[in-house]
Amino acid sequence: MSRYRTEPVFRHDSAARTGVLLVNLGTPAAPTAAALRPYLKQFLSDPRVVEIPRAVWWLILNGIILNTRPKASAKKYASIWTDEGSPLMVHTMRQSKLLAGYLAKAGHDDLDVDFAMRYGAPSIEDTLDAMRARGCTRILVVPMYPQYSASTTATVSDEVGRCLARWRNQPEMRFVRDFNDHPGYIAALVRSVREHWQVHGEPERLLLSFHGVPRRSLELGDPYHCECHKTGRLVAEGLGVARERVLVTFQSRFGKAEWLKPYTQPTLEHLAAQGVRRVDVMCPGFVADCLETLEEIALECKEAFLEKGGQSFHYIPCLNERHDWIEGLATLVRSHLGNWLEITPPDASARLATLERARTLGAGQ
């Protein structure tokens, strides 16, 4: 068996295309324990996600976690599942289509825009294969994580590399590393908050809750913590409010090790106990609403804040399909595509001439 996968049939009269691949974290296929088990196994088996010696972690994962967590997680997913499916899947699919539309409006209707999930389906491998079949020889990969982390952005790069290692004819590749301070992203966050405040008034505190990672990752050199705080600072400056009114916190802890602090839920409980009556919470580390925002923040954290004496809790949705965000994303993508946008596809006569020359040299098609 060859170590390389079979290449698609090549036609000399076809035009090479440029592709844009959006990649988000992933989602189970259904809100059931049966669907959660393979999804969690793939996710938690990634050594970038869990940096514990493999032999020890294999026993914990397969002996405990995969026998207990799927059922509990399924109930949480069921509480936020929609008629269209997983919110993360729905929003990412819409973002991909809207991005293609914005790029086409800017004169780039020849771009191939698609999306994939790092864990679950559609997989990076399957989507790259589909883009290759459509003639993409240049691909820009956009991990949809504003703040770089080894456990998110880097694992996308790892998986793309693993897939391409089996290609004989590899495409030219570019990657977006992060966009934590991109003007379009920051402006969309600020406008989202302002629009919410115009309708509901301003809170005493605005929490910017980011997904947590073990504190050890910071000590080992991961820049995620710094990039989260930079985003928080830029949002506060954009809103023009006192910095002490905007708090950066971290959610979604797992296990007993110390993670980045302050933790979101304990911070909310402390604020309520201190007499803060209203808080608003936004999750800038997610560009699409998902389990961590809709269930953990909008439901669990709201309940915790109110139980401790808080009176009003508002969750400000992720950027999702906001037009200012998609416009900012299009600007980000165009800047990274760079000179690829200057490549003019050959017209029909030029492609035919290429085919005829190839045939004179013995090519079949």
Short mmCIF file of C-alpha atoms in Angstrom, two decimals:
data_model
loop_
_atom_site.label_atom_id
_atom_site.label_comp_id
_atom_site.label_asym_id
_atom_site.label_seq_id
_atom_site.Cartn_x
_atom_site.Cartn_y
_atom_site.Cartn_z
CA MET A 1 0.00 0.00 0.00
CA SER A 2 1.33 3.43 -0.95
CA ARG A 3 1.98 5.89 1.85
CA TYR A 4 0.39 8.56 -0.35
CA ARG A 5 -3.28 8.90 -1.20
CA THR A 6 -4.46 8.66 -4.78
CA GLU A 7 -4.51 12.03 -6.48
CA PRO A 8 -7.63 13.28 -8.28
CA VAL A 9 -7.55 12.96 -12.04
CA PHE A 10 -5.70 16.01 -13.35
CA ARG A 11 -6.99 17.93 -16.34
CA HIS A 12 -4.68 20.30 -18.17
CA ASP A 13 -7.62 22.51 -19.15
CA SER A 14 -8.65 23.16 -15.54
CA ALA A 15 -7.78 26.39 -13.70
CA ALA A 16 -6.01 26.31 -10.36
CA ARG A 17 -8.12 27.83 -7.60
CA THR A 18 -7.51 29.57 -4.28
CA GLY A 19 -9.36 28.25 -1.25
CA VAL A 20 -10.20 29.62 2.20
CA LEU A 21 -10.80 27.05 4.94
CA LEU A 22 -12.45 28.15 8.19
CA VAL A 23 -11.84 25.71 11.07
CA ASN A 24 -13.69 25.65 14.38
CA LEU A 25 -13.42 23.31 17.34
CA GLY A 26 -16.16 20.81 16.61
CA THR A 27 -19.39 19.32 17.82
CA PRO A 28 -20.99 15.92 18.30
CA ALA A 29 -23.38 14.80 15.57
CA ALA A 30 -26.29 14.62 18.02
CA PRO A 31 -27.04 15.48 21.67
CA THR A 32 -26.79 11.86 22.77
CA ALA A 33 -24.33 9.86 24.83
CA ALA A 34 -23.69 7.60 21.84
CA ALA A 35 -22.67 10.60 19.72
CA LEU A 36 -20.69 12.25 22.53
CA ARG A 37 -18.42 9.30 23.20
CA PRO A 38 -16.48 9.25 19.87
CA TYR A 39 -16.42 13.05 19.78
CA LEU A 40 -14.98 13.33 23.30
CA LYS A 41 -12.54 10.50 22.63
CA GLN A 42 -11.14 12.27 19.59
CA PHE A 43 -11.02 15.63 21.36
CA LEU A 44 -9.52 14.46 24.64
CA SER A 45 -7.03 12.12 22.94
CA ASP A 46 -5.29 15.09 21.34
CA PRO A 47 -1.94 15.55 23.16
CA ARG A 48 -2.19 19.29 22.52
CA VAL A 49 -5.44 19.41 24.50
CA VAL A 50 -4.37 17.25 27.46
CA GLU A 51 -0.66 17.37 28.29
CA ILE A 52 -0.53 14.38 30.59
CA PRO A 53 1.72 11.33 30.02
CA ARG A 54 -0.07 9.23 27.42
CA ALA A 55 -0.19 5.96 29.39
CA VAL A 56 -1.65 7.63 32.48
CA TRP A 57 -4.14 9.67 30.49
CA TRP A 58 -5.25 6.64 28.43
CA LEU A 59 -6.33 4.88 31.61
CA ILE A 60 -8.17 7.94 32.93
CA LEU A 61 -9.84 8.71 29.61
CA ASN A 62 -10.96 5.21 28.71
CA GLY A 63 -11.51 3.90 32.21
CA ILE A 64 -13.38 6.84 33.74
CA ILE A 65 -14.17 9.84 31.55
CA LEU A 66 -15.62 8.08 28.52
CA ASN A 67 -17.79 5.95 30.80
CA THR A 68 -19.28 8.87 32.73
CA ARG A 69 -18.99 12.18 30.88
CA PRO A 70 -20.87 11.43 27.61
CA LYS A 71 -24.22 11.07 29.37
CA ALA A 72 -23.79 14.27 31.39
CA SER A 73 -22.54 16.23 28.39
CA ALA A 74 -25.40 14.96 26.24
CA LYS A 75 -27.92 16.55 28.61
CA LYS A 76 -26.11 19.88 28.33
CA TYR A 77 -26.02 19.70 24.55
CA ALA A 78 -29.71 18.81 24.47
CA SER A 79 -30.51 22.03 26.36
CA ILE A 80 -29.04 24.20 23.57
CA TRP A 81 -29.61 22.02 20.47
CA THR A 82 -31.71 23.63 17.71
CA ASP A 83 -33.98 22.31 14.98
CA GLU A 84 -31.10 22.95 12.55
CA GLY A 85 -28.64 21.09 14.75
CA SER A 86 -25.65 22.12 16.83
CA PRO A 87 -25.44 25.92 17.23
CA LEU A 88 -21.70 25.86 16.55
CA MET A 89 -22.22 23.94 13.32
CA VAL A 90 -25.07 26.17 12.21
CA HIS A 91 -23.21 29.42 12.88
CA THR A 92 -19.95 28.22 11.31
CA MET A 93 -21.75 27.07 8.17
CA ARG A 94 -23.52 30.43 7.89
CA GLN A 95 -20.29 32.34 8.49
CA SER A 96 -18.63 30.40 5.66
CA LYS A 97 -21.46 31.22 3.24
CA LEU A 98 -21.58 34.86 4.27
CA LEU A 99 -17.82 35.20 3.95
CA ALA A 100 -17.98 33.81 0.42
CA GLY A 101 -20.66 36.38 -0.36
CA TYR A 102 -18.65 39.29 1.04
CA LEU A 103 -15.55 38.22 -0.86
CA ALA A 104 -17.54 37.83 -4.07
CA LYS A 105 -19.00 41.30 -3.60
CA ALA A 106 -15.44 42.61 -3.36
CA GLY A 107 -14.67 41.02 -6.74
CA HIS A 108 -13.29 37.67 -5.57
CA ASP A 109 -16.08 35.34 -6.69
CA ASP A 110 -13.55 32.74 -7.87
CA LEU A 111 -12.47 31.91 -4.29
CA ASP A 112 -13.46 28.53 -2.85
CA VAL A 113 -14.66 29.12 0.74
CA ASP A 114 -15.39 26.11 2.95
CA PHE A 115 -15.35 25.09 6.62
CA ALA A 116 -14.32 22.16 8.78
CA MET A 117 -14.27 21.06 12.40
CA ARG A 118 -11.10 20.03 14.19
CA TYR A 119 -13.02 17.29 15.99
CA GLY A 120 -16.07 15.59 14.56
CA ALA A 121 -17.52 16.29 11.12
CA PRO A 122 -16.96 17.73 8.61
CA SER A 123 -13.35 16.83 9.30
CA ILE A 124 -10.35 18.82 8.13
CA GLU A 125 -9.21 15.82 6.08
CA ASP A 126 -12.53 15.43 4.26
CA THR A 127 -12.85 19.14 3.55
CA LEU A 128 -9.28 19.44 2.28
CA ASP A 129 -9.95 16.46 -0.01
CA ALA A 130 -13.08 18.17 -1.34
CA MET A 131 -11.20 21.42 -1.93
CA ARG A 132 -8.45 19.51 -3.75
CA ALA A 133 -11.07 17.86 -5.96
CA ARG A 134 -12.40 21.31 -6.81
CA GLY A 135 -8.97 22.39 -8.00
CA CYS A 136 -7.60 24.33 -5.03
CA THR A 137 -3.82 24.53 -5.26
CA ARG A 138 -3.55 27.46 -2.81
CA ILE A 139 -5.32 27.26 0.56
CA LEU A 140 -5.54 29.76 3.41
CA VAL A 141 -6.45 28.09 6.72
CA VAL A 142 -8.28 30.31 9.22
CA PRO A 143 -8.59 28.77 12.71
CA MET A 144 -11.60 30.56 14.19
CA TYR A 145 -9.83 31.23 17.49
CA PRO A 146 -9.07 34.95 17.95
CA GLN A 147 -6.45 34.27 20.63
CA TYR A 148 -3.66 31.82 19.81
CA SER A 149 -3.24 28.76 22.01
CA ALA A 150 -1.33 25.56 21.49
CA SER A 151 -4.46 23.61 22.48
CA THR A 152 -6.58 25.23 19.76
CA THR A 153 -4.76 27.02 16.94
CA ALA A 154 -1.70 24.78 16.94
CA THR A 155 -3.71 21.61 16.83
CA VAL A 156 -5.38 22.82 13.63
CA SER A 157 -1.94 23.29 12.11
CA ASP A 158 -0.95 19.82 13.34
CA GLU A 159 -3.97 18.21 11.72
CA VAL A 160 -3.55 20.03 8.42
CA GLY A 161 0.07 18.90 8.36
CA ARG A 162 -0.93 15.30 9.14
CA CYS A 163 -3.41 15.29 6.27
CA LEU A 164 -1.05 16.87 3.74
CA ALA A 165 1.71 14.43 4.68
CA ARG A 166 -0.26 11.85 2.69
CA TRP A 167 -0.66 14.04 -0.39
CA ARG A 168 1.75 13.57 -3.26
CA ASN A 169 0.86 16.89 -4.89
CA GLN A 170 0.59 19.36 -2.01
CA PRO A 171 -1.00 22.80 -2.26
CA GLU A 172 0.63 26.08 -1.31
CA MET A 173 -0.50 26.87 2.24
CA ARG A 174 -0.97 29.94 4.41
CA PHE A 175 -2.28 30.17 7.98
CA VAL A 176 -3.87 32.86 10.12
CA ARG A 177 -2.16 32.59 13.50
CA ASP A 178 -4.52 34.85 15.51
CA PHE A 179 -6.64 37.97 15.24
CA ASN A 180 -7.00 39.00 18.88
CA ASP A 181 -6.36 42.66 18.07
CA HIS A 182 -7.65 42.85 14.50
CA PRO A 183 -9.57 46.14 14.06
CA GLY A 184 -12.58 44.49 12.42
CA TYR A 185 -12.90 41.91 15.19
CA ILE A 186 -12.51 44.46 18.00
CA ALA A 187 -14.92 46.91 16.34
CA ALA A 188 -17.59 44.22 15.99
CA LEU A 189 -17.24 43.28 19.67
CA VAL A 190 -17.54 46.92 20.74
CA ARG A 191 -20.58 47.56 18.53
CA SER A 192 -22.24 44.40 19.83
CA VAL A 193 -21.90 45.60 23.42
CA ARG A 194 -23.04 49.13 22.60
CA GLU A 195 -26.12 47.88 20.78
CA HIS A 196 -27.00 45.69 23.74
CA TRP A 197 -26.58 48.61 26.14
CA GLN A 198 -28.70 50.88 23.97
CA VAL A 199 -31.61 48.49 24.48
CA HIS A 200 -31.00 47.25 28.03
CA GLY A 201 -28.95 49.99 29.67
CA GLU A 202 -25.45 49.58 31.09
CA PRO A 203 -24.44 47.09 33.81
CA GLU A 204 -22.26 47.67 36.83
CA ARG A 205 -19.74 45.18 35.48
CA LEU A 206 -18.98 43.69 32.07
CA LEU A 207 -17.26 40.29 32.21
CA LEU A 208 -15.27 39.13 29.20
CA SER A 209 -15.13 35.39 29.75
CA PHE A 210 -12.55 33.40 27.79
CA HIS A 211 -12.14 29.65 27.62
CA GLY A 212 -9.71 28.53 30.29
CA VAL A 213 -6.46 26.61 29.89
CA PRO A 214 -4.16 25.16 32.57
CA ARG A 215 -1.94 27.78 34.14
CA ARG A 216 1.01 25.54 33.38
CA SER A 217 0.58 26.40 29.69
CA LEU A 218 1.33 30.05 30.48
CA GLU A 219 4.43 29.09 32.41
CA LEU A 220 5.57 26.98 29.46
CA GLY A 221 5.30 29.90 27.06
CA ASP A 222 1.78 29.82 25.62
CA PRO A 223 0.74 33.43 24.74
CA TYR A 224 -2.99 32.80 25.18
CA HIS A 225 -3.30 34.57 28.55
CA CYS A 226 -1.63 37.73 27.23
CA GLU A 227 -3.71 37.78 24.07
CA CYS A 228 -6.97 37.45 26.04
CA HIS A 229 -6.03 40.41 28.19
CA LYS A 230 -5.07 42.42 25.12
CA THR A 231 -8.49 41.81 23.61
CA GLY A 232 -10.08 42.83 26.92
CA ARG A 233 -8.08 46.05 27.06
CA LEU A 234 -8.96 46.98 23.48
CA VAL A 235 -12.67 46.32 24.04
CA ALA A 236 -12.68 48.47 27.19
CA GLU A 237 -10.89 51.26 25.33
CA GLY A 238 -13.32 50.99 22.44
CA LEU A 239 -16.27 51.26 24.80
CA GLY A 240 -14.70 54.23 26.53
CA VAL A 241 -15.54 52.92 30.01
CA ALA A 242 -13.40 52.75 33.13
CA ARG A 243 -11.12 49.72 32.96
CA GLU A 244 -12.26 48.47 36.38
CA ARG A 245 -15.78 47.99 35.01
CA VAL A 246 -14.51 45.43 32.49
CA LEU A 247 -13.19 42.16 33.95
CA VAL A 248 -11.36 39.40 32.09
CA THR A 249 -12.18 35.94 33.45
CA PHE A 250 -11.71 32.31 32.39
CA GLN A 251 -14.29 29.53 32.20
CA SER A 252 -14.57 25.81 31.47
CA ARG A 253 -12.13 24.34 33.97
CA PHE A 254 -11.45 20.61 33.81
CA GLY A 255 -9.69 18.47 36.40
CA LYS A 256 -8.00 19.50 39.66
CA ALA A 257 -4.99 21.44 38.34
CA GLU A 258 -4.88 25.22 38.59
CA TRP A 259 -6.12 26.98 35.48
CA LEU A 260 -5.89 30.61 34.41
CA LYS A 261 -7.56 32.91 36.92
CA PRO A 262 -9.83 34.54 37.83
CA TYR A 263 -12.46 31.88 37.20
CA THR A 264 -15.72 33.11 35.70
CA GLN A 265 -18.37 31.54 37.92
CA PRO A 266 -16.64 32.24 41.27
CA THR A 267 -16.10 35.83 40.10
CA LEU A 268 -19.81 36.21 39.38
CA GLU A 269 -20.72 34.74 42.75
CA HIS A 270 -18.27 37.09 44.50
CA LEU A 271 -19.68 40.12 42.69
CA ALA A 272 -23.22 39.17 43.69
CA ALA A 273 -22.16 38.68 47.32
CA GLN A 274 -20.48 42.12 47.24
CA GLY A 275 -23.75 43.76 46.21
CA VAL A 276 -23.31 44.09 42.46
CA ARG A 277 -26.85 43.92 41.12
CA ARG A 278 -26.33 43.59 37.38
CA VAL A 279 -23.61 42.04 35.23
CA ASP A 280 -23.31 41.51 31.49
CA VAL A 281 -21.16 38.68 30.16
CA MET A 282 -19.62 38.34 26.73
CA CYS A 283 -17.32 35.56 25.43
CA PRO A 284 -14.87 37.15 22.95
CA GLY A 285 -12.81 33.98 22.60
CA PHE A 286 -15.70 32.36 20.72
CA VAL A 287 -16.83 33.81 17.38
CA ALA A 288 -19.85 31.47 17.30
CA ASP A 289 -22.21 30.51 20.09
CA CYS A 290 -21.77 26.97 21.34
CA LEU A 291 -22.12 24.78 24.43
CA GLU A 292 -19.62 26.83 26.43
CA THR A 293 -21.51 30.08 25.84
CA LEU A 294 -25.16 29.05 25.64
CA GLU A 295 -25.18 26.47 28.42
CA GLU A 296 -22.24 27.20 30.71
CA ILE A 297 -22.51 31.00 30.66
CA ALA A 298 -26.09 31.88 29.69
CA LEU A 299 -27.64 29.17 31.88
CA GLU A 300 -25.26 27.88 34.59
CA CYS A 301 -23.46 31.12 35.38
CA LYS A 302 -26.67 33.11 35.29
CA GLU A 303 -28.21 30.76 37.84
CA ALA A 304 -25.12 30.99 40.06
CA PHE A 305 -25.12 34.82 39.98
CA LEU A 306 -28.81 35.08 40.80
CA GLU A 307 -28.60 32.48 43.58
CA LYS A 308 -25.89 34.54 45.29
CA GLY A 309 -28.04 37.65 45.33
CA GLY A 310 -27.52 39.21 41.91
CA GLN A 311 -30.61 40.74 40.38
CA SER A 312 -29.97 40.97 36.64
CA PHE A 313 -27.74 38.88 34.38
CA HIS A 314 -27.40 39.54 30.64
CA TYR A 315 -25.53 37.32 28.22
CA ILE A 316 -24.36 39.17 25.10
CA PRO A 317 -24.27 36.69 22.18
CA CYS A 318 -21.16 35.86 20.20
CA LEU A 319 -20.49 37.64 16.93
CA ASN A 320 -22.12 34.82 14.95
CA GLU A 321 -23.49 36.28 11.69
CA ARG A 322 -23.15 39.98 12.52
CA HIS A 323 -22.44 41.81 9.28
CA ASP A 324 -19.71 43.96 10.83
CA TRP A 325 -17.95 40.80 12.00
CA ILE A 326 -18.21 39.05 8.62
CA GLU A 327 -16.97 42.22 6.96
CA GLY A 328 -14.03 42.28 9.38
CA LEU A 329 -13.38 38.59 8.71
CA ALA A 330 -13.36 39.28 4.97
CA THR A 331 -10.81 42.05 5.52
CA LEU A 332 -8.66 39.70 7.60
CA VAL A 333 -8.86 36.99 4.93
CA ARG A 334 -8.02 39.36 2.08
CA SER A 335 -4.95 40.64 3.92
CA HIS A 336 -3.65 37.09 4.39
CA LEU A 337 -4.46 36.04 0.84
CA GLY A 338 -2.24 38.90 -0.28
CA ASN A 339 -0.79 38.42 -3.76
CA TRP A 340 -2.93 35.34 -4.36
CA LEU A 341 -5.76 37.75 -5.08
CA GLU A 342 -3.74 39.18 -7.96
CA ILE A 343 -3.66 35.84 -9.79
CA THR A 344 -6.01 35.96 -12.79
CA PRO A 345 -7.45 32.57 -13.74
CA PRO A 346 -6.84 31.69 -17.43
CA ASP A 347 -9.84 32.03 -19.71
CA ALA A 348 -11.37 29.18 -21.70
CA SER A 349 -9.15 29.68 -24.76
CA ALA A 350 -5.98 29.72 -22.66
CA ARG A 351 -7.03 26.53 -20.86
CA LEU A 352 -7.76 24.83 -24.18
CA ALA A 353 -4.35 25.84 -25.50
CA THR A 354 -2.72 24.34 -22.41
CA LEU A 355 -4.61 21.09 -22.97
CA GLU A 356 -3.57 20.91 -26.63
CA ARG A 357 0.10 21.46 -25.73
CA ALA A 358 -0.12 18.76 -23.07
CA ARG A 359 -1.62 16.31 -25.54
CA THR A 360 1.22 16.86 -27.97
CA LEU A 361 3.52 15.78 -25.13
CA GLY A 362 1.51 12.63 -24.51
CA ALA A 363 -1.01 13.69 -21.83
CA GLY A 364 -4.46 12.16 -22.07
CA GLN A 365 -6.46 15.08 -20.72
#
